[in-house]
Structure formats: C-alpha cells, structure tokens
Amino acid sequence: MGFIKQITAIAAVSIIGLSASMVGASAADKIRIGTEGAYPPFNNLTSDGQLVGFDIDIAKALCEEMKAECEFVTQDWDGMIPALIANKFDAVIASMSITEERLQKVDFTNKYYNTPPAIAVPKDSEIAGVTPADLDGVALGAQSSTTHSNYAEAKFPGADIKLYPTADEYKLDIINGRLGAVIDDVVVLSEWIDSADGACCKILGTLTPDPVINGAGAGIAIRKGSDELKAKFNAAIDAIRANGTYKEINDKYFKFDVYGS
C-alpha cells in the first residue's frame, strides 16, 4: 500500500506540474494593453465605459492575428510610460509617437500610423497663418507630455503656451474663449470640429512635422528587452496591412490612409 501511495503521489505531483506549465503558457499569451481612453477618434471611453476608437480596433486586430488574449488597462497620459516601466501593462497602444526621447526609456514597434500636427482656431479668429509670427502672443493650448506640446514649445517661442492633462480640457478652454489656438494631430482636430462640440472652430492649417520632435509615427511602446513581443507585434502589423484588415479599420474612421508614407 505504501508503494502504491507513493506512486500515486508522484503521479499527482506530475499532473499538478503539467497543469502549472499549461497555465504559465496561457498566461504568457495574455497581453495587457495600456491606453488613455480620452483621445478620440483614436481611443475613447463611451458613457457606458466601453473603449472605442482606431487604436482599440487596431489593438484587437493585432491580438487576433497573434492569437493572444488581450486586456485593456486605462491610464492617464502623463503616467503612461512610468506605468509601462512599472509593469502595470505590457504594451501601450495609445497614439504614442516614436521619438528619440521616449526611446531612451522604452522600446517601440514599427509605426502603425503617421499623421501631421495642425492648428485650430475659433471661426472668427483674425490669425492669418501658422507661422511663429502669426502665433506670437497667442494663447496656444496643447495636451501636456505630447509631441504637440513639445512642437509648440520649440517652434512657437512667442506664443503663450497653455498645457492641459487631456485634449478635452484644451477644447473646453478654446470654446470658452480662454485660448486663441490649439495644436494637436490633424485627425483629432478635424474629428472634433466636425462634431457639435467643435462647431466653434476651424482648422487653420497643418504643420510640417519635425522628425526629431514628431518622430516616425505612432508605434506600440513596450518595455526595454521585450524583443519577442516586439517581433510579434511587428509581424502582426505587417499581416493586417497585407490582408486588408488594416484598411477595413482605417476606412471605418478616416477617408484617407493614416498609415502615411
């Protein structure tokens, strides 16, 4: 009986070990994705708490292509990179531009879209153009810790730059007459002015991206050393571009290919 019990115990341990390894493999295929949920049409939280937008649909398509289980974690923009480094999630899909400054802290996949910045102003604005001279002395709003705020600070030294935690907050201030202009992605601004909330304003013009400030497009941020995850994401981006899934998502939101050149 003792020998049989010993064999049974060994078998039980083996089964537990196998189950543990299977759970580990399953857990390895689960990817936690950080996003903001406050940057329409790329990512936004609906009134009932659902995440929607281009970033979200792209993330879901990439996860399906990789056959990985994914879950979303919402995070304020200012804390996005620190939260990634602290392992709150495994990747950031939140319209984060690939810049040299960010590459010092995290790694990136290849881009999954690339659109230029733009300036929007009230419809009755007397501002004539988007040169530094045009915006000299103008209260210019931007979301903080973004390539757009960096661009404003570098290119419009004469402007009175006002920084906001979210895009919604600068939009509210220009609606209420506290700003003379705002800077953001042309798609974000276009989507907004086409809505009832953005009826106050118009696109004054697009800006020529600065490769150092604006980077090489929006990519997926991951922790340093996550080479296998980076390779999987890059392969999945290529795959959805090739099989038509990317175009289907693109056309749901935009009238042009946001992938860029």
CSV table of C-alpha atoms in Angstrom, one decimal:
chain,number,residue,atom,x,y,z
A,1,MET,CA,0.0,0.0,0.0
A,2,GLY,CA,2.8,2.4,0.9
A,3,PHE,CA,4.5,1.9,-2.5
A,4,ILE,CA,1.1,2.4,-4.3
A,5,LYS,CA,0.5,5.6,-2.4
A,6,GLN,CA,4.0,6.8,-3.3
A,7,ILE,CA,3.4,6.2,-7.0
A,8,THR,CA,0.0,7.9,-6.7
A,9,ALA,CA,1.6,10.9,-5.0
A,10,ILE,CA,4.3,11.2,-7.7
A,11,ALA,CA,1.7,11.0,-10.4
A,12,ALA,CA,-0.4,13.7,-8.7
A,13,VAL,CA,2.7,16.0,-8.5
A,14,SER,CA,3.4,15.4,-12.2
A,15,ILE,CA,-0.2,16.3,-13.1
A,16,ILE,CA,0.0,19.5,-11.0
A,17,GLY,CA,3.3,20.4,-12.6
A,18,LEU,CA,1.9,19.9,-16.1
A,19,SER,CA,-1.2,22.0,-15.2
A,20,ALA,CA,1.1,24.7,-13.9
A,21,SER,CA,3.1,24.8,-17.0
A,22,MET,CA,0.0,24.9,-19.1
A,23,VAL,CA,-1.3,27.8,-17.0
A,24,GLY,CA,2.1,29.6,-17.5
A,25,ALA,CA,1.9,29.1,-21.3
A,26,SER,CA,-1.6,30.6,-21.3
A,27,ALA,CA,-0.6,33.5,-19.1
A,28,ALA,CA,2.3,34.2,-21.5
A,29,ASP,CA,-0.2,34.6,-24.3
A,30,LYS,CA,-2.1,37.3,-22.3
A,31,ILE,CA,-1.1,40.8,-23.2
A,32,ARG,CA,-2.1,43.8,-21.1
A,33,ILE,CA,-2.5,46.9,-23.2
A,34,GLY,CA,-2.4,50.4,-21.8
A,35,THR,CA,-4.4,53.1,-23.4
A,36,GLU,CA,-5.7,56.6,-22.5
A,37,GLY,CA,-9.4,56.5,-23.4
A,38,ALA,CA,-9.5,60.3,-23.9
A,39,TYR,CA,-8.2,60.9,-27.4
A,40,PRO,CA,-11.0,60.4,-30.0
A,41,PRO,CA,-11.2,59.2,-32.7
A,42,PHE,CA,-8.1,57.1,-31.8
A,43,ASN,CA,-9.1,56.0,-28.3
A,44,ASN,CA,-12.1,57.0,-26.1
A,45,LEU,CA,-14.3,55.8,-23.3
A,46,THR,CA,-18.0,55.8,-24.0
A,47,SER,CA,-20.6,56.8,-21.4
A,48,ASP,CA,-21.1,53.1,-20.5
A,49,GLY,CA,-17.4,52.6,-20.0
A,50,GLN,CA,-16.5,50.9,-23.3
A,51,LEU,CA,-13.2,51.6,-25.0
A,52,VAL,CA,-13.6,52.5,-28.7
A,53,GLY,CA,-11.6,54.0,-31.5
A,54,PHE,CA,-8.9,53.3,-34.1
A,55,ASP,CA,-6.2,52.4,-31.6
A,56,ILE,CA,-8.6,50.0,-29.9
A,57,ASP,CA,-9.7,48.3,-33.1
A,58,ILE,CA,-6.1,48.0,-34.3
A,59,ALA,CA,-5.1,46.5,-30.9
A,60,LYS,CA,-7.9,43.9,-31.1
A,61,ALA,CA,-6.9,43.0,-34.7
A,62,LEU,CA,-3.2,42.6,-33.7
A,63,CYS,CA,-4.2,40.4,-30.8
A,64,GLU,CA,-6.4,38.3,-33.0
A,65,GLU,CA,-3.6,38.0,-35.6
A,66,MET,CA,-1.1,36.9,-32.8
A,67,LYS,CA,-3.8,34.6,-31.3
A,68,ALA,CA,-3.2,36.3,-28.0
A,69,GLU,CA,-5.6,37.1,-25.2
A,70,CYS,CA,-5.5,40.8,-24.6
A,71,GLU,CA,-7.0,43.1,-21.9
A,72,PHE,CA,-7.1,46.8,-21.8
A,73,VAL,CA,-5.9,49.0,-18.9
A,74,THR,CA,-6.8,52.7,-19.0
A,75,GLN,CA,-4.1,55.1,-17.8
A,76,ASP,CA,-3.8,58.9,-17.6
A,77,TRP,CA,-1.5,60.1,-20.4
A,78,ASP,CA,1.2,61.7,-18.2
A,79,GLY,CA,1.8,58.5,-16.3
A,80,MET,CA,1.7,56.1,-19.4
A,81,ILE,CA,5.4,55.4,-19.7
A,82,PRO,CA,6.1,55.2,-16.0
A,83,ALA,CA,3.2,52.7,-15.7
A,84,LEU,CA,4.6,50.6,-18.6
A,85,ILE,CA,8.0,50.5,-17.0
A,86,ALA,CA,6.4,49.6,-13.6
A,87,ASN,CA,4.7,46.6,-15.3
A,88,LYS,CA,1.2,47.8,-15.0
A,89,PHE,CA,0.7,46.6,-18.6
A,90,ASP,CA,2.9,45.1,-21.3
A,91,ALA,CA,2.3,47.5,-24.2
A,92,VAL,CA,0.9,50.9,-25.0
A,93,ILE,CA,-1.4,51.4,-27.9
A,94,ALA,CA,-2.5,55.0,-27.5
A,95,SER,CA,-1.3,57.0,-30.4
A,96,MET,CA,2.2,57.4,-28.9
A,97,SER,CA,4.7,58.8,-31.3
A,98,ILE,CA,8.1,57.1,-31.7
A,99,THR,CA,10.6,59.7,-30.6
A,100,GLU,CA,14.3,59.6,-29.5
A,101,GLU,CA,13.4,61.0,-26.1
A,102,ARG,CA,10.9,58.2,-25.4
A,103,LEU,CA,13.3,55.6,-26.9
A,104,GLN,CA,15.7,56.3,-24.1
A,105,LYS,CA,13.1,54.9,-21.7
A,106,VAL,CA,11.1,52.3,-23.7
A,107,ASP,CA,11.2,50.4,-26.9
A,108,PHE,CA,8.8,50.7,-29.9
A,109,THR,CA,7.4,48.5,-32.6
A,110,ASN,CA,7.3,49.9,-36.2
A,111,LYS,CA,4.7,52.6,-36.7
A,112,TYR,CA,1.0,51.7,-37.2
A,113,TYR,CA,0.0,55.2,-38.4
A,114,ASN,CA,1.6,58.6,-39.1
A,115,THR,CA,-0.4,61.9,-39.4
A,116,PRO,CA,0.8,65.5,-39.2
A,117,PRO,CA,0.0,68.1,-36.5
A,118,ALA,CA,-2.3,71.1,-37.1
A,119,ILE,CA,-3.5,74.3,-35.6
A,120,ALA,CA,-7.2,75.0,-34.9
A,121,VAL,CA,-8.6,78.5,-34.1
A,122,PRO,CA,-12.1,80.0,-33.4
A,123,LYS,CA,-14.0,80.5,-36.6
A,124,ASP,CA,-13.9,84.3,-36.2
A,125,SER,CA,-10.2,84.4,-35.5
A,126,GLU,CA,-8.1,87.0,-37.1
A,127,ILE,CA,-5.0,84.8,-37.0
A,128,ALA,CA,-3.8,84.6,-40.7
A,129,GLY,CA,-1.5,81.6,-40.7
A,130,VAL,CA,0.5,79.0,-38.7
A,131,THR,CA,4.0,80.7,-38.7
A,132,PRO,CA,5.7,81.7,-35.5
A,133,ALA,CA,5.0,85.3,-36.3
A,134,ASP,CA,1.2,84.5,-36.8
A,135,LEU,CA,1.1,82.9,-33.3
A,136,ASP,CA,3.2,85.5,-31.5
A,137,GLY,CA,1.4,86.5,-28.3
A,138,VAL,CA,-1.4,84.0,-28.9
A,139,ALA,CA,-2.6,81.7,-26.1
A,140,LEU,CA,-1.9,78.3,-27.6
A,141,GLY,CA,-3.3,75.2,-25.9
A,142,ALA,CA,-1.9,71.7,-26.1
A,143,GLN,CA,-2.0,68.4,-24.2
A,144,SER,CA,1.0,68.1,-22.0
A,145,SER,CA,3.7,65.5,-22.4
A,146,THR,CA,2.9,65.1,-26.1
A,147,THR,CA,4.9,65.7,-29.3
A,148,HIS,CA,2.4,68.5,-30.0
A,149,SER,CA,3.3,70.4,-26.7
A,150,ASN,CA,7.0,69.8,-27.5
A,151,TYR,CA,6.4,71.2,-31.0
A,152,ALA,CA,4.6,74.2,-29.7
A,153,GLU,CA,7.4,75.0,-27.2
A,154,ALA,CA,10.1,74.5,-29.8
A,155,LYS,CA,8.5,76.2,-32.8
A,156,PHE,CA,6.3,78.9,-31.3
A,157,PRO,CA,8.6,80.7,-28.7
A,158,GLY,CA,6.5,83.8,-28.9
A,159,ALA,CA,3.2,82.1,-28.1
A,160,ASP,CA,1.7,81.9,-24.6
A,161,ILE,CA,1.6,78.1,-24.3
A,162,LYS,CA,-1.0,76.6,-22.0
A,163,LEU,CA,-0.7,72.9,-21.2
A,164,TYR,CA,-3.5,70.5,-20.3
A,165,PRO,CA,-3.7,67.0,-18.9
A,166,THR,CA,-6.2,65.9,-21.6
A,167,ALA,CA,-7.3,67.1,-25.0
A,168,ASP,CA,-10.9,67.6,-23.7
A,169,GLU,CA,-9.6,70.3,-21.4
A,170,TYR,CA,-8.0,72.5,-24.0
A,171,LYS,CA,-11.1,72.1,-26.2
A,172,LEU,CA,-13.2,73.4,-23.4
A,173,ASP,CA,-11.0,76.4,-22.9
A,174,ILE,CA,-10.9,77.4,-26.6
A,175,ILE,CA,-14.7,77.0,-26.7
A,176,ASN,CA,-15.0,79.4,-23.7
A,177,GLY,CA,-12.6,81.9,-25.3
A,178,ARG,CA,-9.7,81.3,-23.0
A,179,LEU,CA,-7.4,80.2,-25.9
A,180,GLY,CA,-6.7,81.7,-29.2
A,181,ALA,CA,-5.5,78.5,-30.8
A,182,VAL,CA,-4.8,74.8,-30.1
A,183,ILE,CA,-2.3,72.3,-31.6
A,184,ASP,CA,-2.9,68.6,-32.0
A,185,ASP,CA,-3.0,65.8,-34.6
A,186,VAL,CA,-4.9,67.0,-37.7
A,187,VAL,CA,-7.2,63.9,-37.5
A,188,VAL,CA,-8.1,64.6,-33.8
A,189,LEU,CA,-8.8,68.3,-34.5
A,190,SER,CA,-10.7,67.5,-37.7
A,191,GLU,CA,-12.9,64.9,-35.9
A,192,TRP,CA,-13.6,67.4,-33.2
A,193,ILE,CA,-14.5,70.4,-35.4
A,194,ASP,CA,-16.9,68.2,-37.4
A,195,SER,CA,-18.8,67.4,-34.2
A,196,ALA,CA,-21.3,69.6,-32.4
A,197,ASP,CA,-18.8,70.4,-29.6
A,198,GLY,CA,-16.2,71.7,-32.1
A,199,ALA,CA,-18.6,73.9,-34.1
A,200,CYS,CA,-16.8,76.9,-32.6
A,201,CYS,CA,-13.6,76.3,-34.5
A,202,LYS,CA,-11.8,75.6,-37.8
A,203,ILE,CA,-8.5,74.1,-38.9
A,204,LEU,CA,-6.2,77.0,-39.6
A,205,GLY,CA,-3.6,74.8,-41.3
A,206,THR,CA,-1.4,71.7,-41.0
A,207,LEU,CA,2.3,71.9,-39.8
A,208,THR,CA,5.4,70.4,-41.3
A,209,PRO,CA,6.4,67.6,-38.9
A,210,ASP,CA,9.9,67.8,-37.3
A,211,PRO,CA,11.4,64.3,-37.3
A,212,VAL,CA,13.2,65.0,-34.1
A,213,ILE,CA,10.1,66.2,-32.3
A,214,ASN,CA,7.3,64.3,-34.0
A,215,GLY,CA,9.3,61.1,-34.6
A,216,ALA,CA,8.5,58.4,-37.2
A,217,GLY,CA,4.8,57.9,-36.5
A,218,ALA,CA,2.8,56.3,-33.8
A,219,GLY,CA,4.1,52.9,-32.6
A,220,ILE,CA,3.4,50.4,-29.8
A,221,ALA,CA,5.5,51.1,-26.8
A,222,ILE,CA,6.9,48.2,-24.9
A,223,ARG,CA,9.5,47.7,-22.1
A,224,LYS,CA,13.1,47.5,-22.9
A,225,GLY,CA,14.2,43.9,-23.6
A,226,SER,CA,10.8,42.7,-24.8
A,227,ASP,CA,12.2,41.6,-28.1
A,228,GLU,CA,9.9,38.7,-28.6
A,229,LEU,CA,6.8,40.7,-28.0
A,230,LYS,CA,8.1,43.5,-30.4
A,231,ALA,CA,8.7,40.9,-33.1
A,232,LYS,CA,5.2,39.5,-32.7
A,233,PHE,CA,3.6,42.9,-32.9
A,234,ASN,CA,5.7,43.9,-36.0
A,235,ALA,CA,4.7,40.7,-37.8
A,236,ALA,CA,1.1,41.3,-36.9
A,237,ILE,CA,1.2,44.9,-38.1
A,238,ASP,CA,2.6,43.7,-41.5
A,239,ALA,CA,0.0,40.9,-41.6
A,240,ILE,CA,-3.1,43.2,-41.1
A,241,ARG,CA,-1.7,45.7,-43.6
A,242,ALA,CA,-1.3,42.8,-46.1
A,243,ASN,CA,-4.6,41.0,-45.6
A,244,GLY,CA,-6.9,44.0,-45.7
A,245,THR,CA,-7.8,44.2,-42.0
A,246,TYR,CA,-6.0,47.5,-41.5
A,247,LYS,CA,-7.8,49.1,-44.5
A,248,GLU,CA,-11.1,47.9,-43.1
A,249,ILE,CA,-10.4,49.6,-39.8
A,250,ASN,CA,-8.9,52.7,-41.4
A,251,ASP,CA,-12.0,53.2,-43.6
A,252,LYS,CA,-14.3,52.9,-40.6
A,253,TYR,CA,-12.7,56.1,-39.2
A,254,PHE,CA,-11.0,58.0,-41.9
A,255,LYS,CA,-11.3,59.0,-45.6
A,256,PHE,CA,-7.6,58.6,-46.3
A,257,ASP,CA,-4.9,56.1,-45.3
A,258,VAL,CA,-3.5,57.3,-42.0
A,259,TYR,CA,-0.5,54.9,-42.3
A,260,GLY,CA,1.4,57.6,-44.1
A,261,SER,CA,4.5,57.4,-46.2
